[in-house]
């Protein structure tokens, strides 16, 4: 029994040693949101037809004052029969990230509450499954198909990882 306890203690000590040696991931903060968005749009079906929206539109429809953030790029579908949409915001510092995620969650919740079931029913899963992800100072939301959303978040992370 003593051998078993010693073996467990040794395994635990080694696990803690390896965990303490693990690198902390560092993210870039020198890219503009438009650079990231341009790359992400390439992986979205019809991404070239997405329209970038203005600060006043973001303020009125999303209730987000973009002047509070270092940078932003938001793209929506204005013509067509899909509801593809995504946005990337860059916080001024890491203290803004969680609050920004909450604002984006409020926006997505509002969109879900306002959704009319008879309007483009095949598109609703994109909104229902919309996600928000933060990578360093950047916060992105995506109203896209599951595969496009996964590719978009992967591209975001790959562009920002150092």
CSV table of C-alpha atoms in Angstrom, one decimal:
chain,number,residue,atom,x,y,z
A,1,UNK,CA,0.0,0.0,0.0
A,2,UNK,CA,2.9,2.4,0.8
A,3,UNK,CA,4.3,1.7,-2.7
A,4,UNK,CA,1.0,2.6,-4.3
A,5,UNK,CA,0.8,5.9,-2.3
A,6,UNK,CA,4.4,6.8,-3.2
A,7,UNK,CA,3.8,6.0,-6.9
A,8,UNK,CA,0.6,8.1,-6.9
A,9,UNK,CA,2.5,10.9,-5.2
A,10,UNK,CA,5.3,10.7,-7.8
A,11,UNK,CA,2.8,10.8,-10.7
A,12,UNK,CA,1.1,13.8,-9.1
A,13,UNK,CA,4.4,15.6,-8.6
A,14,UNK,CA,5.4,14.9,-12.2
A,15,UNK,CA,2.0,16.1,-13.5
A,16,UNK,CA,2.4,19.4,-11.5
A,17,UNK,CA,5.9,19.8,-12.8
A,18,UNK,CA,4.8,19.4,-16.4
A,19,UNK,CA,1.8,21.7,-15.9
A,20,UNK,CA,4.0,24.4,-14.5
A,21,UNK,CA,6.4,24.2,-17.5
A,22,UNK,CA,3.5,24.6,-20.0
A,23,UNK,CA,3.8,27.7,-22.1
A,24,UNK,CA,1.1,30.3,-21.8
A,25,UNK,CA,-0.3,31.1,-25.2
A,26,UNK,CA,0.5,34.6,-26.3
A,27,UNK,CA,-1.7,36.4,-28.8
A,28,UNK,CA,-0.9,39.2,-31.2
A,29,UNK,CA,-2.6,42.5,-30.8
A,30,UNK,CA,-1.2,44.3,-33.9
A,31,UNK,CA,-3.7,43.2,-36.5
A,32,UNK,CA,-6.6,45.3,-37.6
A,33,UNK,CA,-10.1,43.8,-37.4
A,34,UNK,CA,-10.5,44.4,-41.1
A,35,UNK,CA,-7.4,42.3,-41.9
A,36,UNK,CA,-8.8,39.4,-39.8
A,37,UNK,CA,-12.3,39.9,-41.3
A,38,UNK,CA,-11.0,39.8,-44.9
A,39,UNK,CA,-9.3,36.5,-44.2
A,40,UNK,CA,-12.4,35.1,-42.5
A,41,UNK,CA,-14.8,36.2,-45.3
A,42,UNK,CA,-12.9,34.0,-47.8
A,43,UNK,CA,-14.1,30.9,-45.9
A,44,UNK,CA,-17.8,32.0,-45.9
A,45,UNK,CA,-20.0,31.0,-48.8
A,46,UNK,CA,-20.9,34.4,-50.3
A,47,UNK,CA,-18.5,36.1,-48.0
A,48,UNK,CA,-17.6,38.5,-50.8
A,49,UNK,CA,-21.2,39.8,-50.8
A,50,UNK,CA,-21.2,40.6,-47.1
A,51,UNK,CA,-21.6,44.3,-46.3
A,52,UNK,CA,-19.6,46.1,-43.7
A,53,UNK,CA,-21.9,48.2,-41.5
A,54,UNK,CA,-21.3,51.6,-40.0
A,55,UNK,CA,-20.7,52.7,-36.4
A,56,UNK,CA,-24.2,54.3,-36.3
A,57,UNK,CA,-25.9,51.1,-37.5
A,58,UNK,CA,-24.0,49.1,-34.8
A,59,UNK,CA,-25.0,51.7,-32.2
A,60,UNK,CA,-28.7,51.5,-33.2
A,61,UNK,CA,-29.1,47.8,-33.9
A,62,UNK,CA,-26.6,46.3,-31.5
A,63,UNK,CA,-26.5,49.0,-28.8
A,64,UNK,CA,-22.7,49.0,-28.9
A,65,UNK,CA,-20.7,52.2,-28.9
A,66,UNK,CA,-17.7,51.3,-31.1
A,67,UNK,CA,-15.8,54.4,-29.9
A,68,UNK,CA,-15.2,52.5,-26.6
A,69,UNK,CA,-13.1,49.9,-28.5
A,70,UNK,CA,-9.8,50.0,-30.3
A,71,UNK,CA,-11.2,48.7,-33.6
A,72,UNK,CA,-14.1,46.9,-35.1
A,73,UNK,CA,-15.4,45.2,-38.3
A,74,UNK,CA,-19.0,43.9,-38.6
A,75,UNK,CA,-20.4,42.3,-41.7
A,76,UNK,CA,-24.0,41.3,-42.5
A,77,UNK,CA,-26.0,40.0,-45.4
A,78,UNK,CA,-28.1,42.8,-46.8
A,79,UNK,CA,-29.2,41.1,-50.0
A,80,UNK,CA,-30.1,37.5,-50.3
A,81,UNK,CA,-31.8,34.7,-48.5
A,82,UNK,CA,-29.2,33.9,-45.8
A,83,UNK,CA,-28.6,35.6,-42.4
A,84,UNK,CA,-24.8,35.3,-42.4
A,85,UNK,CA,-23.2,37.8,-40.1
A,86,UNK,CA,-20.1,38.2,-38.0
A,87,UNK,CA,-18.2,40.9,-36.2
A,88,UNK,CA,-14.8,41.3,-34.7
A,89,UNK,CA,-14.1,43.9,-32.0
A,90,UNK,CA,-10.7,44.7,-30.5
A,91,UNK,CA,-10.8,45.8,-26.9
A,92,UNK,CA,-8.5,48.6,-25.7
A,93,UNK,CA,-7.3,46.3,-22.9
A,94,UNK,CA,-8.2,43.0,-21.4
A,95,UNK,CA,-10.5,44.5,-18.8
A,96,UNK,CA,-13.1,45.2,-21.6
A,97,UNK,CA,-13.2,41.7,-23.0
A,98,UNK,CA,-15.8,40.2,-20.7
A,99,UNK,CA,-18.1,43.2,-20.8
A,100,UNK,CA,-17.9,43.2,-24.6
A,101,UNK,CA,-18.8,39.5,-24.7
A,102,UNK,CA,-21.8,40.2,-22.6
A,103,UNK,CA,-23.0,43.0,-24.9
A,104,UNK,CA,-22.6,40.7,-27.9
A,105,UNK,CA,-24.6,38.0,-26.1
A,106,UNK,CA,-27.3,40.5,-25.4
A,107,UNK,CA,-27.4,41.4,-29.0
A,108,UNK,CA,-27.7,37.7,-30.1
A,109,UNK,CA,-30.4,37.1,-27.4
A,110,UNK,CA,-32.4,40.1,-28.7
A,111,UNK,CA,-32.1,38.8,-32.3
A,112,UNK,CA,-33.3,35.3,-31.2
A,113,UNK,CA,-36.3,36.8,-29.3
A,114,UNK,CA,-37.3,38.9,-32.3
A,115,UNK,CA,-37.0,36.0,-34.8
A,116,UNK,CA,-40.2,35.2,-36.7
A,117,UNK,CA,-40.3,31.4,-37.2
A,118,UNK,CA,-41.9,31.7,-40.6
A,119,UNK,CA,-39.1,33.9,-41.9
A,120,UNK,CA,-36.3,31.8,-43.5
A,121,UNK,CA,-36.8,28.8,-41.2
A,122,UNK,CA,-33.8,27.0,-42.7
A,123,UNK,CA,-31.6,29.9,-41.6
A,124,UNK,CA,-32.7,30.0,-38.0
A,125,UNK,CA,-30.2,27.4,-36.8
A,126,UNK,CA,-27.4,29.9,-37.6
A,127,UNK,CA,-28.9,32.4,-35.2
A,128,UNK,CA,-29.9,29.9,-32.6
A,129,UNK,CA,-26.4,28.5,-32.5
A,130,UNK,CA,-24.6,31.8,-32.8
A,131,UNK,CA,-21.4,31.9,-30.8
A,132,UNK,CA,-18.9,34.4,-29.3
A,133,UNK,CA,-15.2,33.7,-28.9
A,134,UNK,CA,-12.5,35.8,-27.5
A,135,UNK,CA,-8.8,35.5,-28.4
A,136,UNK,CA,-6.5,37.9,-26.6
A,137,UNK,CA,-8.0,41.4,-27.0
A,138,UNK,CA,-10.2,40.4,-29.9
A,139,UNK,CA,-13.8,39.3,-29.5
A,140,UNK,CA,-15.8,37.8,-32.4
A,141,UNK,CA,-19.4,36.8,-32.8
A,142,UNK,CA,-20.6,34.6,-35.6
A,143,UNK,CA,-24.1,33.9,-37.0
A,144,UNK,CA,-23.0,31.4,-39.6
A,145,UNK,CA,-23.4,27.7,-40.4
A,146,UNK,CA,-21.6,25.4,-38.0
A,147,UNK,CA,-18.8,24.6,-40.5
A,148,UNK,CA,-18.3,28.2,-41.4
A,149,UNK,CA,-18.4,29.3,-37.8
A,150,UNK,CA,-15.8,26.7,-36.9
A,151,UNK,CA,-13.6,27.7,-39.8
A,152,UNK,CA,-14.0,31.4,-38.9
A,153,UNK,CA,-13.0,30.9,-35.2
A,154,UNK,CA,-10.1,28.7,-36.3
A,155,UNK,CA,-8.9,31.4,-38.7
A,156,UNK,CA,-9.2,34.1,-35.9
A,157,UNK,CA,-7.1,32.0,-33.5
A,158,UNK,CA,-4.5,31.0,-36.1
A,159,UNK,CA,-4.0,34.7,-37.2
A,160,UNK,CA,-3.5,35.9,-33.7
A,161,UNK,CA,-1.4,33.1,-32.1
A,162,UNK,CA,2.2,34.1,-31.8
